[in-house]
Structures are given as structure tokens and as C-alpha cells.
CSV table of C-alpha atoms in Angstrom, one decimal:
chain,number,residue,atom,x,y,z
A,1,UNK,CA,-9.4,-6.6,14.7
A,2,UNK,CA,-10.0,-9.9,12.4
A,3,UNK,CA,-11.1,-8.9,9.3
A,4,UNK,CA,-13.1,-11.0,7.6
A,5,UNK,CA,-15.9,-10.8,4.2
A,6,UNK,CA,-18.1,-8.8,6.4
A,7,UNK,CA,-15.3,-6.0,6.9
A,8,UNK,CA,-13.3,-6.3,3.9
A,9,UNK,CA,-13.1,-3.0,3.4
A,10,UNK,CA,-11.0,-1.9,5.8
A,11,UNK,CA,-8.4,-3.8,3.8
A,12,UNK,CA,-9.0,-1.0,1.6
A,13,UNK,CA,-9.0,1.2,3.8
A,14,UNK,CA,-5.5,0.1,5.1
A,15,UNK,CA,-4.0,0.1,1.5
A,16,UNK,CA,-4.9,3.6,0.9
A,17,UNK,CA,-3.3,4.7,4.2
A,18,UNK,CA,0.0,2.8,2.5
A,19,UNK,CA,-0.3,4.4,-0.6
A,20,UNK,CA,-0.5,7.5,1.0
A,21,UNK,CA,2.5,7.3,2.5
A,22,UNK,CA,4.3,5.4,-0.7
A,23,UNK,CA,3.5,8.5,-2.7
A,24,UNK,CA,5.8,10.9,-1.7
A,25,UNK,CA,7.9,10.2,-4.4
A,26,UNK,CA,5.7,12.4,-6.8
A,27,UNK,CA,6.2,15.4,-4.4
A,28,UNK,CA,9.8,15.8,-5.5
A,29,UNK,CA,8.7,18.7,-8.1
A,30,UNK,CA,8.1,20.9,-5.5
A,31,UNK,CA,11.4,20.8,-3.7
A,32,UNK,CA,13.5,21.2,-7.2
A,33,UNK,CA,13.2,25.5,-6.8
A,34,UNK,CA,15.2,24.7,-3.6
A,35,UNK,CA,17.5,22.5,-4.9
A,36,UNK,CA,18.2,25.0,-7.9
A,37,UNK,CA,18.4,27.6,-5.2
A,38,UNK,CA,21.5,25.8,-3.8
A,39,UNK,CA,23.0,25.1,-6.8
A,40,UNK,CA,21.7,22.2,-8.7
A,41,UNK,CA,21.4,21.8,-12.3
A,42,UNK,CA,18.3,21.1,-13.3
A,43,UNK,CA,19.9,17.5,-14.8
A,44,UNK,CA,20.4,16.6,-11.1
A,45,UNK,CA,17.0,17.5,-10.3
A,46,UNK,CA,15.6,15.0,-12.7
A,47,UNK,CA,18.5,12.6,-12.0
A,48,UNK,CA,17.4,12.7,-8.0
A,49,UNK,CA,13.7,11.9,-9.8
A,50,UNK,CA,15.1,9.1,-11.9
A,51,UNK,CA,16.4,7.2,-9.8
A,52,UNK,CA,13.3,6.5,-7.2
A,53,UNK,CA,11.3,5.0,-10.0
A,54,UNK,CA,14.2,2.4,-11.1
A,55,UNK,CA,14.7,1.5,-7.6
A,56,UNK,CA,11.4,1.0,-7.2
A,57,UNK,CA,11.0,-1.3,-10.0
A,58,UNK,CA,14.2,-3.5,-9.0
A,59,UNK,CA,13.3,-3.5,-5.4
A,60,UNK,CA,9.6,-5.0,-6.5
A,61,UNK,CA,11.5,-7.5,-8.3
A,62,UNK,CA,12.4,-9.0,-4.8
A,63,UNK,CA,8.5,-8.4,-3.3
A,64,UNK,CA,6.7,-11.6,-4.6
A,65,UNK,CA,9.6,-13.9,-3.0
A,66,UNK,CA,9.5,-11.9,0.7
A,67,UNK,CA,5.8,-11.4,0.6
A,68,UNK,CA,5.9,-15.5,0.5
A,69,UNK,CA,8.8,-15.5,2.8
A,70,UNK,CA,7.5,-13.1,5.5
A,71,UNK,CA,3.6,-12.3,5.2
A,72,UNK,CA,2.5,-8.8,3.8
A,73,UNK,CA,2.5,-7.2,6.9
A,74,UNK,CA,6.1,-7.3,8.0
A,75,UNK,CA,6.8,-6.7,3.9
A,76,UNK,CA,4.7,-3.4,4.3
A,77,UNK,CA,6.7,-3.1,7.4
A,78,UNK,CA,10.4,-3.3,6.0
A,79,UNK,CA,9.2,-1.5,3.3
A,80,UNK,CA,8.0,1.8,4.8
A,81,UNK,CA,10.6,1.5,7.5
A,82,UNK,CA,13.4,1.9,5.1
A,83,UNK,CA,11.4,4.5,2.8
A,84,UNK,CA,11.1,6.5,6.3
A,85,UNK,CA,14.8,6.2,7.1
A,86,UNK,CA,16.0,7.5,3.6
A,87,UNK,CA,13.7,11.1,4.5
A,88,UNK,CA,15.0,11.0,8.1
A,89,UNK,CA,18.7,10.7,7.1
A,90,UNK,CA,18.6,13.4,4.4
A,91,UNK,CA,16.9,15.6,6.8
A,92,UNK,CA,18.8,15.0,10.3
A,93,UNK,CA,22.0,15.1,8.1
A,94,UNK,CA,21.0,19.2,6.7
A,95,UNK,CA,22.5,18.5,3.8
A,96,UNK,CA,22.0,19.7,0.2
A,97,UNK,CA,24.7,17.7,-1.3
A,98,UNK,CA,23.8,15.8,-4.6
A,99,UNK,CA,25.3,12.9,-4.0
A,100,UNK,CA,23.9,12.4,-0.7
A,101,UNK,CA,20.4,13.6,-1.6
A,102,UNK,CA,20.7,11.0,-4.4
A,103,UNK,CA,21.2,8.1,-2.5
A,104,UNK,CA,18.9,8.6,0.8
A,105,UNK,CA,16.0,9.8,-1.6
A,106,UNK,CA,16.3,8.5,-5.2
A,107,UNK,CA,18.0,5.2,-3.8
A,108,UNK,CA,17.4,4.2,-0.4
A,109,UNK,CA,13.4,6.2,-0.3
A,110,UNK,CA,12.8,4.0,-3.8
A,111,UNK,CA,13.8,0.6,-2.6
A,112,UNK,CA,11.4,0.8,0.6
A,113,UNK,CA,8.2,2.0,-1.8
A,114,UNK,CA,9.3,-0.9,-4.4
A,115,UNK,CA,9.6,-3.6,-1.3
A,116,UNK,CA,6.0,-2.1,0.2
A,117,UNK,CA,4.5,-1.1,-3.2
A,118,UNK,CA,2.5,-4.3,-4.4
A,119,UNK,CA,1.5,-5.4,-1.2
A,120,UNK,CA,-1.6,-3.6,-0.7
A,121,UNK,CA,-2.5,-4.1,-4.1
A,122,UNK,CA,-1.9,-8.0,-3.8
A,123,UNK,CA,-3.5,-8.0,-0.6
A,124,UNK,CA,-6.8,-5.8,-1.5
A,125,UNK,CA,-7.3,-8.4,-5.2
A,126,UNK,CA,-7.3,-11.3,-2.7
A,127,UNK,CA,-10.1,-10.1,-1.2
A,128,UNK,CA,-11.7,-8.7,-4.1
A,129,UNK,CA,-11.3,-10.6,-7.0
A,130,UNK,CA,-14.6,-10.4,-8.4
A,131,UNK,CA,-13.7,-6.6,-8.5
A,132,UNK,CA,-10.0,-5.8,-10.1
A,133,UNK,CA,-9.7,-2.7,-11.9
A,134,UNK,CA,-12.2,-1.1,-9.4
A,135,UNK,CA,-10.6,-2.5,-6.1
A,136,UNK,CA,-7.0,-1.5,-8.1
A,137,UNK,CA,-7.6,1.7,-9.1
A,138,UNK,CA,-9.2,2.6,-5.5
A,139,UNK,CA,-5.9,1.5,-3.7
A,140,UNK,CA,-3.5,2.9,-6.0
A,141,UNK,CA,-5.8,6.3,-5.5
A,142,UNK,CA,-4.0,6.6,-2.5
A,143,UNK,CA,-0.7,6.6,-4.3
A,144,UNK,CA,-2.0,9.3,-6.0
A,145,UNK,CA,-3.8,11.6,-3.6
A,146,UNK,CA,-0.5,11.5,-1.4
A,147,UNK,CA,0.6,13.8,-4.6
A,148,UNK,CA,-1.5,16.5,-3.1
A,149,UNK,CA,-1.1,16.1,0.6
A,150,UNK,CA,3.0,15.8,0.5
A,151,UNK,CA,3.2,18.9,-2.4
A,152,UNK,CA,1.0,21.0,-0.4
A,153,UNK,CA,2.3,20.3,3.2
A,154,UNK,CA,5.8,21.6,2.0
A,155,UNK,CA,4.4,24.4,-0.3
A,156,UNK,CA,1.1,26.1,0.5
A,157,UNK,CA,-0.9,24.8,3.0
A,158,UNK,CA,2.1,23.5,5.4
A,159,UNK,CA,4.4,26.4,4.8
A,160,UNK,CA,7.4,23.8,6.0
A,161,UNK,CA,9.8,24.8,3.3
A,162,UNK,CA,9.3,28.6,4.0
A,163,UNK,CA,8.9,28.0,7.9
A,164,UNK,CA,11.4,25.1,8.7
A,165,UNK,CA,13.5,24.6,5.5
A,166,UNK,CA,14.2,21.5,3.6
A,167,UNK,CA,16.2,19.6,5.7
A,168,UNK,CA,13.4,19.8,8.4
A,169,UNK,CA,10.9,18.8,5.7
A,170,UNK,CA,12.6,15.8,5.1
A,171,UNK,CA,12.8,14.6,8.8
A,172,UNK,CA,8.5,15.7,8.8
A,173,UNK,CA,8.1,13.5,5.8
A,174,UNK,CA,10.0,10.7,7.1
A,175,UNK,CA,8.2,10.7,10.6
A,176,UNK,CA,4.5,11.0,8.3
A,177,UNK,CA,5.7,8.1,6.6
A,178,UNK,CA,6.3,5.5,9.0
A,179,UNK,CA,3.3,6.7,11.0
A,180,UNK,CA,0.7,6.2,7.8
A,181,UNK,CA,2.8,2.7,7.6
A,182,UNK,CA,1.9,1.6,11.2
A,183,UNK,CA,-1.6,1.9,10.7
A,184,UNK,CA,-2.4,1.2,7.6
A,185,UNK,CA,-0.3,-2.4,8.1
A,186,UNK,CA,-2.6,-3.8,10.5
A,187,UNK,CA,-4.1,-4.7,8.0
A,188,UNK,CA,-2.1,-6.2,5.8
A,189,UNK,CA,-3.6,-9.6,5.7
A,190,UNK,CA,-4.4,-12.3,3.4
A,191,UNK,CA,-8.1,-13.7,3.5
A,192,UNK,CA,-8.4,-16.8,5.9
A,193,UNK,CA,-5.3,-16.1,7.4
A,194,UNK,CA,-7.1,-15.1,10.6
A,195,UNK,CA,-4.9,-12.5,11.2
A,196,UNK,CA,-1.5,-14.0,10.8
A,197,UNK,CA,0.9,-13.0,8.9
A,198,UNK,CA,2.2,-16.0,7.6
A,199,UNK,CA,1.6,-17.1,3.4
A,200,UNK,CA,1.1,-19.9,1.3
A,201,UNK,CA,3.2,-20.5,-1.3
A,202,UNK,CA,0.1,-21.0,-4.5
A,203,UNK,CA,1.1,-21.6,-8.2
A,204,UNK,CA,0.2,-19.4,-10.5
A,205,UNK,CA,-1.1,-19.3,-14.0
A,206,UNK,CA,2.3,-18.2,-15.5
A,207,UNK,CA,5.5,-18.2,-13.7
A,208,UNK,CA,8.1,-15.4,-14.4
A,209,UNK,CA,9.7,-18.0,-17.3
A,210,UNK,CA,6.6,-18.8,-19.3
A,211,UNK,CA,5.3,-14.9,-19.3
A,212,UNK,CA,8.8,-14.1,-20.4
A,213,UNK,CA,8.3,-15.9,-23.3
A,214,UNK,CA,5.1,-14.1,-24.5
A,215,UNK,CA,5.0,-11.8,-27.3
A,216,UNK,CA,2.0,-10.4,-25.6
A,217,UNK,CA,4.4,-9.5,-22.4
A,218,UNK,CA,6.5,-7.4,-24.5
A,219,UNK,CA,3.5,-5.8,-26.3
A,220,UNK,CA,2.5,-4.5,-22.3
A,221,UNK,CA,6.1,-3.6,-21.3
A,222,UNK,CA,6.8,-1.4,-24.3
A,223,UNK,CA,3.4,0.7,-23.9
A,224,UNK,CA,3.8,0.8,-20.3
A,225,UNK,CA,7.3,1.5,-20.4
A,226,UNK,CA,6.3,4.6,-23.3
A,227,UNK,CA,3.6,6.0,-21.3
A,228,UNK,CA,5.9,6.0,-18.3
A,229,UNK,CA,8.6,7.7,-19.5
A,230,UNK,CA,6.7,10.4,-21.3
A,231,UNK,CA,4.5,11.0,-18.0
A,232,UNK,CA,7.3,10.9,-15.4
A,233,UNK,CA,9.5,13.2,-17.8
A,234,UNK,CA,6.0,15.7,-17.8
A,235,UNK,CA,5.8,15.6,-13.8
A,236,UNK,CA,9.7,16.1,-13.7
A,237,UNK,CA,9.1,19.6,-16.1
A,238,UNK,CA,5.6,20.9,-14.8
A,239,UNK,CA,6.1,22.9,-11.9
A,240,UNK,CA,9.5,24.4,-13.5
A,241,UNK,CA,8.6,24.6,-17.5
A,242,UNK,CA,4.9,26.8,-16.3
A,243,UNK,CA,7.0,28.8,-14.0
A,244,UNK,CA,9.1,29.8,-16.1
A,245,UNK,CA,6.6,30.7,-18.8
A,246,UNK,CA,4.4,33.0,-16.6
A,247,UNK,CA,7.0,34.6,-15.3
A,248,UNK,CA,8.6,35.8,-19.0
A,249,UNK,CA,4.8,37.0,-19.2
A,250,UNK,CA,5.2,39.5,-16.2
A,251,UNK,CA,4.4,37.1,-13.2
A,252,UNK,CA,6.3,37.3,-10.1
A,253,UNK,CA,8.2,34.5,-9.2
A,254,UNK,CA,6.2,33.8,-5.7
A,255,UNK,CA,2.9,33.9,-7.9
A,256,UNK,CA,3.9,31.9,-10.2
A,257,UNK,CA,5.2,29.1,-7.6
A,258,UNK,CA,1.8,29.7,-6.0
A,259,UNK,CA,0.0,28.5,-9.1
A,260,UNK,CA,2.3,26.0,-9.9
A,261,UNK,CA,2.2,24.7,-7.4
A,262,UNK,CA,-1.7,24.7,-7.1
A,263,UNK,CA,-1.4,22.9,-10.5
A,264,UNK,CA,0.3,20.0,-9.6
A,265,UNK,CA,-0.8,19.6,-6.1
A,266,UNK,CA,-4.0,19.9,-6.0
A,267,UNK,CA,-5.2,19.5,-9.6
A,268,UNK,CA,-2.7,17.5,-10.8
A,269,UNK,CA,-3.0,14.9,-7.9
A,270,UNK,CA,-7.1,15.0,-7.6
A,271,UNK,CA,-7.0,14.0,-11.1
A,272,UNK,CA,-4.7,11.5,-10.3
A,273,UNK,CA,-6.2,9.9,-8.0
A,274,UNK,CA,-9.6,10.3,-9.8
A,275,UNK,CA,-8.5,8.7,-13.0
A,276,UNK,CA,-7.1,5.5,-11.1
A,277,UNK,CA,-10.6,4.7,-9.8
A,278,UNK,CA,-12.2,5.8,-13.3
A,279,UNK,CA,-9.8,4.3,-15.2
A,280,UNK,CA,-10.1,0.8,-13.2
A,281,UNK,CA,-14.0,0.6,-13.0
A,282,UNK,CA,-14.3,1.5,-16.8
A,283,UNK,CA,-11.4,-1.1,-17.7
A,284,UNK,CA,-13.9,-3.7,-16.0
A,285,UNK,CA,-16.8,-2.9,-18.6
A,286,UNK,CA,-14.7,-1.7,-21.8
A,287,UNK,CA,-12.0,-4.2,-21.2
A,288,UNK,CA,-8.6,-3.7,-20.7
A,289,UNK,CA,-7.1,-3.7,-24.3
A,290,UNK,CA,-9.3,-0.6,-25.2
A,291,UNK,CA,-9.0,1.0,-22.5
A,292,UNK,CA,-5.0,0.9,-22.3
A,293,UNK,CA,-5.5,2.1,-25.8
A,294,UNK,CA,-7.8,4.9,-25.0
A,295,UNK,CA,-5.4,6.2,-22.4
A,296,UNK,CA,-2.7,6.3,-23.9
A,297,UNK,CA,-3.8,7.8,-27.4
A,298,UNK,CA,-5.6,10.7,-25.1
A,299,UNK,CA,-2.3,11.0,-23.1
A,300,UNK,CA,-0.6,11.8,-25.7
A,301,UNK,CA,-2.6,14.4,-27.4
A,302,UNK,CA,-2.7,16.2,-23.9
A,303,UNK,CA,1.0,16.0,-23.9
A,304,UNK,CA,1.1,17.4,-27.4
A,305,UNK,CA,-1.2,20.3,-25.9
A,306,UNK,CA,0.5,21.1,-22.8
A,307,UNK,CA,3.0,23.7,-24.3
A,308,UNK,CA,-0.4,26.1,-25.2
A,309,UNK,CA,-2.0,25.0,-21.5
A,310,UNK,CA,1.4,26.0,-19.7
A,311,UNK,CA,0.7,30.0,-20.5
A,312,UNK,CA,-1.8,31.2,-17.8
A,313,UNK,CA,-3.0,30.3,-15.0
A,314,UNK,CA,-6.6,28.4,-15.6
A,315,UNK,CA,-5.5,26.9,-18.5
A,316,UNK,CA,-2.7,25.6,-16.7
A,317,UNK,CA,-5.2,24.2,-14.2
A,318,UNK,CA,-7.0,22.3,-17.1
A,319,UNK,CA,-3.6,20.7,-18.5
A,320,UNK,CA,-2.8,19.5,-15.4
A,321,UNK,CA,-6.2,17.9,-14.8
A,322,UNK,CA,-6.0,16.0,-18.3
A,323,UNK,CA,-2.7,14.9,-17.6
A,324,UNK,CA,-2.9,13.9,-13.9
A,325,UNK,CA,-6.1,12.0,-14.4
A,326,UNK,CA,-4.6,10.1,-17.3
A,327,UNK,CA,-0.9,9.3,-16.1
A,328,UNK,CA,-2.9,7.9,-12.8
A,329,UNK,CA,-5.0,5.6,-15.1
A,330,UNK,CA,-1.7,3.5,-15.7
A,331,UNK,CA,-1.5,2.6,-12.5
A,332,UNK,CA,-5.0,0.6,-12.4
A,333,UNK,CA,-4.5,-0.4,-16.0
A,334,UNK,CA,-1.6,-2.1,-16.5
A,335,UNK,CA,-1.9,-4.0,-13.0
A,336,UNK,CA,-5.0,-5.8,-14.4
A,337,UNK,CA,-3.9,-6.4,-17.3
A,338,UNK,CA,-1.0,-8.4,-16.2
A,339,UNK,CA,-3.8,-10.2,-14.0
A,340,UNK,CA,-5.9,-10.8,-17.1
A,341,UNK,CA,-2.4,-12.0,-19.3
A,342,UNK,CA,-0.7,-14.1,-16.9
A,343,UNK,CA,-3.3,-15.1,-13.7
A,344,UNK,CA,-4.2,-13.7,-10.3
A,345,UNK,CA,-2.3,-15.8,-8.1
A,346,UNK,CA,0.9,-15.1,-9.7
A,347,UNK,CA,0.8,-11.2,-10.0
A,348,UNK,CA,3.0,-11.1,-6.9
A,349,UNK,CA,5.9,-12.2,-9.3
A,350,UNK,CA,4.6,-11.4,-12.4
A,351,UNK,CA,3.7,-7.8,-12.3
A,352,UNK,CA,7.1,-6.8,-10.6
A,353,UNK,CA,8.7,-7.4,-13.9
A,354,UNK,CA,6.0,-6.1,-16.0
A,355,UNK,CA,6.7,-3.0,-14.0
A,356,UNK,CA,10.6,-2.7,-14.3
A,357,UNK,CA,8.9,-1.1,-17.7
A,358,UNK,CA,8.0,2.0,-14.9
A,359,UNK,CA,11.8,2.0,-13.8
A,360,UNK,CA,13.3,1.7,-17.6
A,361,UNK,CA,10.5,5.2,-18.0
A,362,UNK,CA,12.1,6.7,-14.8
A,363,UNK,CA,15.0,6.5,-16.1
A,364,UNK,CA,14.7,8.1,-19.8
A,365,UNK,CA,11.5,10.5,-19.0
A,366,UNK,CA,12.8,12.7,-16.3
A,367,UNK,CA,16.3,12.6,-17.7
A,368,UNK,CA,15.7,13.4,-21.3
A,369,UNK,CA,12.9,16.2,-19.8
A,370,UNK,CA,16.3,17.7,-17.5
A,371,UNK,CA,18.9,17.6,-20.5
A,372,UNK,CA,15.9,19.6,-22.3
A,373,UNK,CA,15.5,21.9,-19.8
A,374,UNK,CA,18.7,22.9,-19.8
A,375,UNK,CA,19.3,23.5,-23.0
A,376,UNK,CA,15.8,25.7,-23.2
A,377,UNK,CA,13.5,23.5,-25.2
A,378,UNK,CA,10.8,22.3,-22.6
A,379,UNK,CA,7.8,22.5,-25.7
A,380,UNK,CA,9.9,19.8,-27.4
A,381,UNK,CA,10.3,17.8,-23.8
A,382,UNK,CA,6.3,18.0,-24.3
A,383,UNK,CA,5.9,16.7,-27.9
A,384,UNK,CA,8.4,13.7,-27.0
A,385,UNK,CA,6.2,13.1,-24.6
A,386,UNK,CA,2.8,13.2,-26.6
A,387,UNK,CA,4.6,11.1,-29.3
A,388,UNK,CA,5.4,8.4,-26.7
A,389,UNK,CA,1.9,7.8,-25.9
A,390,UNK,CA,0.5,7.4,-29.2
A,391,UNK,CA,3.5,4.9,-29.9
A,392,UNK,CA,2.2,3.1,-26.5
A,393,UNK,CA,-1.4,2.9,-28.0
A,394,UNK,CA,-0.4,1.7,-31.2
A,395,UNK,CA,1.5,-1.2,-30.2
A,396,UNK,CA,-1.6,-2.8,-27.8
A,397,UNK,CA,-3.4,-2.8,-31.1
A,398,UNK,CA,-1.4,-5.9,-31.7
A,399,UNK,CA,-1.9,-7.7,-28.1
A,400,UNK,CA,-4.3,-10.8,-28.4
A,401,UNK,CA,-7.4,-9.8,-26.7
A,402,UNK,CA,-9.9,-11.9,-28.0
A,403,UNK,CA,-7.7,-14.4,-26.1
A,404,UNK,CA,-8.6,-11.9,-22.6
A,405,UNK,CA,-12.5,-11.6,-23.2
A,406,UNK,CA,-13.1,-15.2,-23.7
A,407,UNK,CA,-10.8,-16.0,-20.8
A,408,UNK,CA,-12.8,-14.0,-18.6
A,409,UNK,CA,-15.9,-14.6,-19.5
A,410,UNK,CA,-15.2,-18.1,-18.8
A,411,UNK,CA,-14.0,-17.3,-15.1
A,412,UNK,CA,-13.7,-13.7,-14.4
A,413,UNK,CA,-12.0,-14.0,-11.0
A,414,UNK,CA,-9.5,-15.9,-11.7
A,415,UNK,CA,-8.6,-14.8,-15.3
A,416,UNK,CA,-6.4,-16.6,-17.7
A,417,UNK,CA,-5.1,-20.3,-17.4
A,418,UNK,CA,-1.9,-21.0,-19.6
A,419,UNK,CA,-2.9,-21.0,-23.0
């Protein structure tokens, strides 16, 4: 089908079916109990969940260049094909080896969602660029929403861990995957392309150099890079941390999986995929600089909160809603504001570094939250956490965003021109 103004929204509609199957990588949480089960520490849990996110952000260093080069249909392609091969090959193999796991998920699984990751969102801002933070936040929903449908297929609702094991559940996944990728790439398409797959190179307002020399670019990477790190080490900790807490209380242990489970995938990711179209629609009217701010300040007083939500079961539900629909606000947020900084046409390029602040948080959240765990002080996992995010508010107090609102008042869909 040609899609053209008319239909636009089943370019939405195709970048959510992406998304979906991009965001397995949040699902890791509930297969750590497993993992422990056969041995891990729960360092190599949260190495396993470092690792996706830093691959992610390298491998979307390379997306702007092959999205140009091949079209963002065969990108989404490539992408998802290699993100389904790292689940097949860790499940076909049956093994529960670290080093194995490590690669085929954390490594090979990351690089395919980093090469398909900013495609639909590149894709669904062409189309709607009058639109940014709503159209954003909508796609990247999908990212967020796969939260529920992956934890709960293994755990709850599916039953596959309990019925076929985690090797088989890994060879499910994969086969998921690259089906939600072959539908949802059709359509993959740039307006006026008429179908093809084939890009225009366009200059942008800012190339990779000239951001680079912004102070307001660092300004964006450190709070992005804070709130990262303190919400990927929380997701790393909240299925084990709660579990472990209502079960000193009495709880059994299949109980307390049951609810913790519950918490993160269905709370937890509703929320998530909730505050990434909230977040992006209000960012449109507030404006991005307060809202970033707004986010992040609240993010971190949740995090600060979380040890006294952890303790039973409804409250539990409640810290996980605060913090789901919050961490999934970043994903709409800081997006559009790198559109707003630096220009639409060159987010391709631009936002892949702005996001190797995501990998740098992958990397210190989850590991800092394991090396914690192990040494039995999750509440203070939870206050570095909360004191992350009010150091990633503070510092966008400084960005210049009188510079933004006059920018887009002046042309709202394209943004900023080099200033």
C-alpha cells in the first residue's frame, strides 16, 4: 500500500509494531531469578543488562549513515534481523553460560535494536513534523508497551519459562521479533518516496561537528546520561530488590515473583508507555526545557521513595507506576529536544550521539545497582538513583531556552537554524 498524507498513520502504526519488537530489552528482569537459579551472580545479571544499552548506543552511531545509504526499510530490516538472531542463537544453543548469554543478548540483541532503533522515529517526524513530541512519544510507546507483552509472555500470562524453559523462550522471542519486524517495515518509508526505499542525502541544521561544539549539547548529554543511569540501574533492581523484601516479610517466594512481576510488567510498562505519549504532548505546550526539568526532579524524588514503596504489594504497584511513567518520558523528551537544539533534518546523525548518553547510563546504572545488590544495600542503589535525577534537572536550568521558544515560534516544524 502507498502511504501518503491521507494514510499517514499507518506510519505510526508500523513504528509501534517496531518498537514492540525493539523492546525486549527491558524484559531482561524477569529472566534474572533463572539465571541466579543456574548460578549467576547478580553482577552478571546486571552486566548481561549493561551491555544491550551501550551497544545500542554505539550501533545508532552507525544509523544516520545506513539509513542514507540503504533506505529505512532495509535499516529496519538489518536491524531486527540481527536482534532476532542474537534470541535464536542463545536459545537453539540451550545454554546458560555467561559468556555466551553475554554476547548473543547484551551484544549481538543490542546492536540490531541500536541499527533499527531511530528509524521509526526518523521516519514517523518526517511525516509529522508539525507534531514532535506527540508523534515521538506515541512511537516510542511501543518501545515501552513491549515491556509488558515480553515480561508477561515469559512470566504470567505465557507461562514459557515454567512450561518450556529459558532456552525455548529465547528461540519464542527471537521468532516474535522478526515477525513484528516484517510487518511493521512495510512501512518504513520516507514521505514522497512513493514507496521506495531509497533516501536523499539533506543537510541539516547542525552536523555532528558543530553540535559537538555546543555547551548546550553537553548540558542534554549529562541530564540524559543521569536520568539514564539512575533509571536503568532501578529496572535492573525492581523485580529482585521487592522480592526480596516481601519475602523477609513472610511471602512466599512464588507470590512474591507473582507480584513482582505484576509490578514491572504490567504497571511498570503501562506507565511506560503512557508517560512517553504524556510526556511528548505536554513537552509541545510547556516546552521542552521545563519539561526535561520536571521529569527529572519528580524522577528522582520517586527514586528517593521507592525503598518505602518496595514493602507490600499495592504500594509496590504505585512505585512502579511513578517510576515507569517517568523513565518512559525520556524517551520522547530528549529526542525533541535534540530536534529543537540542533534541526530536524539532521536528527538522524545528531540524536545517535546525544544518545550514546543512554549507553554511558547502561553501563554505570545496572552495574553500580548489581555491585549493590551484592553487597545487600539495594535502599542505597535507590537513593543514588533519586540523587541522579535531581542532578539531571539541575543542570538544564543552565541550557539556553529562550534561544528554543523564539526558534520555534519562528518555524515550529523545522526548529532551530544554526545560531
Amino acid at each position: 500500500m502507498q502511504v501518503n498524507n491521507e494514510n499517514r498513520w499507518l506510519i505510526v502504526a508500523g513504528a509501534v509494531l517496531v518498537q514492540l519488537a525493539l523492546g525486549g530489552v527491558y524484559a531482561w528482569s524477569v529472566f534474572t531469578p533463572e539465571l541466579q537459579a543456574a548460578g549467576w551472580s547478580r553482577v552478571q545479571t546486571q552486566l548481561v543488562f549493561s551491555a544491550a544499552p551501550a551497544c545500542i548506543a554505539i550501533a545508532m552511531l552507525f544509523a544516520g549513515t545506513l539509513i542514507r545509504r540503504w533506505g529505512p526499510r532495509r535499516l529496519v530490516v538489518v536491524g531486527g534481523t540481527v536482534l532476532s538472531c542474537g534470541y535464536l542463537a542463545a536459545g537453539l544453543s540451550g545454554t546458560t553460560d555467561f559468556i555466551a548469554i553475554f554476547i548473543l543478548i547484551g551484544v549481538v540483541a543490542g546492536s540490531g535494536i541500536g541499527l533499527a532503533y531511530m528509524v521509526p522515529l526518523v521516519v514517523a517526524m518526517r511525516w509529522f513534523p508539525d507534531r514532535k513530541g506527540l508523534i515521538t512519544g506515541t512511537v516510542v510507546a511501543g518501545f515501552g508497551l513491549g515491556v509488558m507483552g515480553w515480561v508477561k509472555l515469559a512470566d504470567s500470562w505465557g507461562h514459557l519459562l515454567e512450561n518450556v524453559g529459558l532456552s525455548n523462550t529465547f528461540t519464542i522471542y527471537g521468532v516474535i521479533i522478526i515477525t513484528l519486524i516484517a510487518l511493521g517495515s512495510r512501512f518504513m518509508v520516507f514521505p514522497d518516496s512513493n514507496g521506495r526505499d531509497e533516501v536523499e542525502t539533506v543537510k541539516g541544521n547542525f552536523s555532528r561537528r558543530e553540535m559537538l561544539r555546543s555547551p548546550d549539547f553537553y548540558l542534554v548529554f549529562s541530564s540524559y546520561a543521569a536520568c539514564a543511569a539512575a533509571g536503568l540501574m532501578a529496572i535492573g533492581l525492581m523485580k529482585i530488590y521487592p522480592m526480596e523484601v516481601l519475602m523477609a516479610k513472610g511471602m512466599g517466594r512464588g507470590a512474591a515473583s507473582v507480584i513482582t512481576g505484576t509490578a514491572m510488567g504490567v504497571f511498570f510498562s503501562l506507565a511506560n508507555a503512557l508517560g512517553r505519549i504524556s510526556w511528548g504532548a505536554v513537552s509541545d505546550k510547556l516546552g521542552r526545557k521545563r519539561s526535561v526539568m520536571l521529569l527529572a526532579a519528580s524522577q528522582g524524588v520517586w527514586f528517593l521513595l521507592f525503598p518505602q514503596f518496595a514493602g507490600s504489594e499495592w504500594t509496590l504497584y504505585l512505585g512502579a507506576t511513578l517510576v515507569g511513567f517517568n523513565f518512559g518520558g525520556n524517551f520522547s523528551l530528549f529526542p525533541t529536544l535534540t530536534v529543537d537544539l540542533f534541526g530536524a533534518e539532521s536528527v538522524g546523525d545528531n540524536y545517535p550521539v546525544m544518545n550514546l548518553a543512554f549507553g554511558l547510563g547502561g553501563i554505570i546504572g545496572p552495574t553500580l545497582g548489581g555491585f549493590m545488590g551484592d553487597i545487600g544495600s539495594f535502599p542505597m542503589a535507590f537513593t543514588f538513583c533519586g540523587v541522579m535525577c535531581l542532578c539531571g534537572s539541575f543542570v538544564i536550568i543552565f541550557l539556553r531556552s529562550s534561544v528554543i521558544e523564539v526558534a520555534l515560534q519562528a518555524d515550529p516544524v523545522q526548529g532551530i537554524s544554526k545560531r
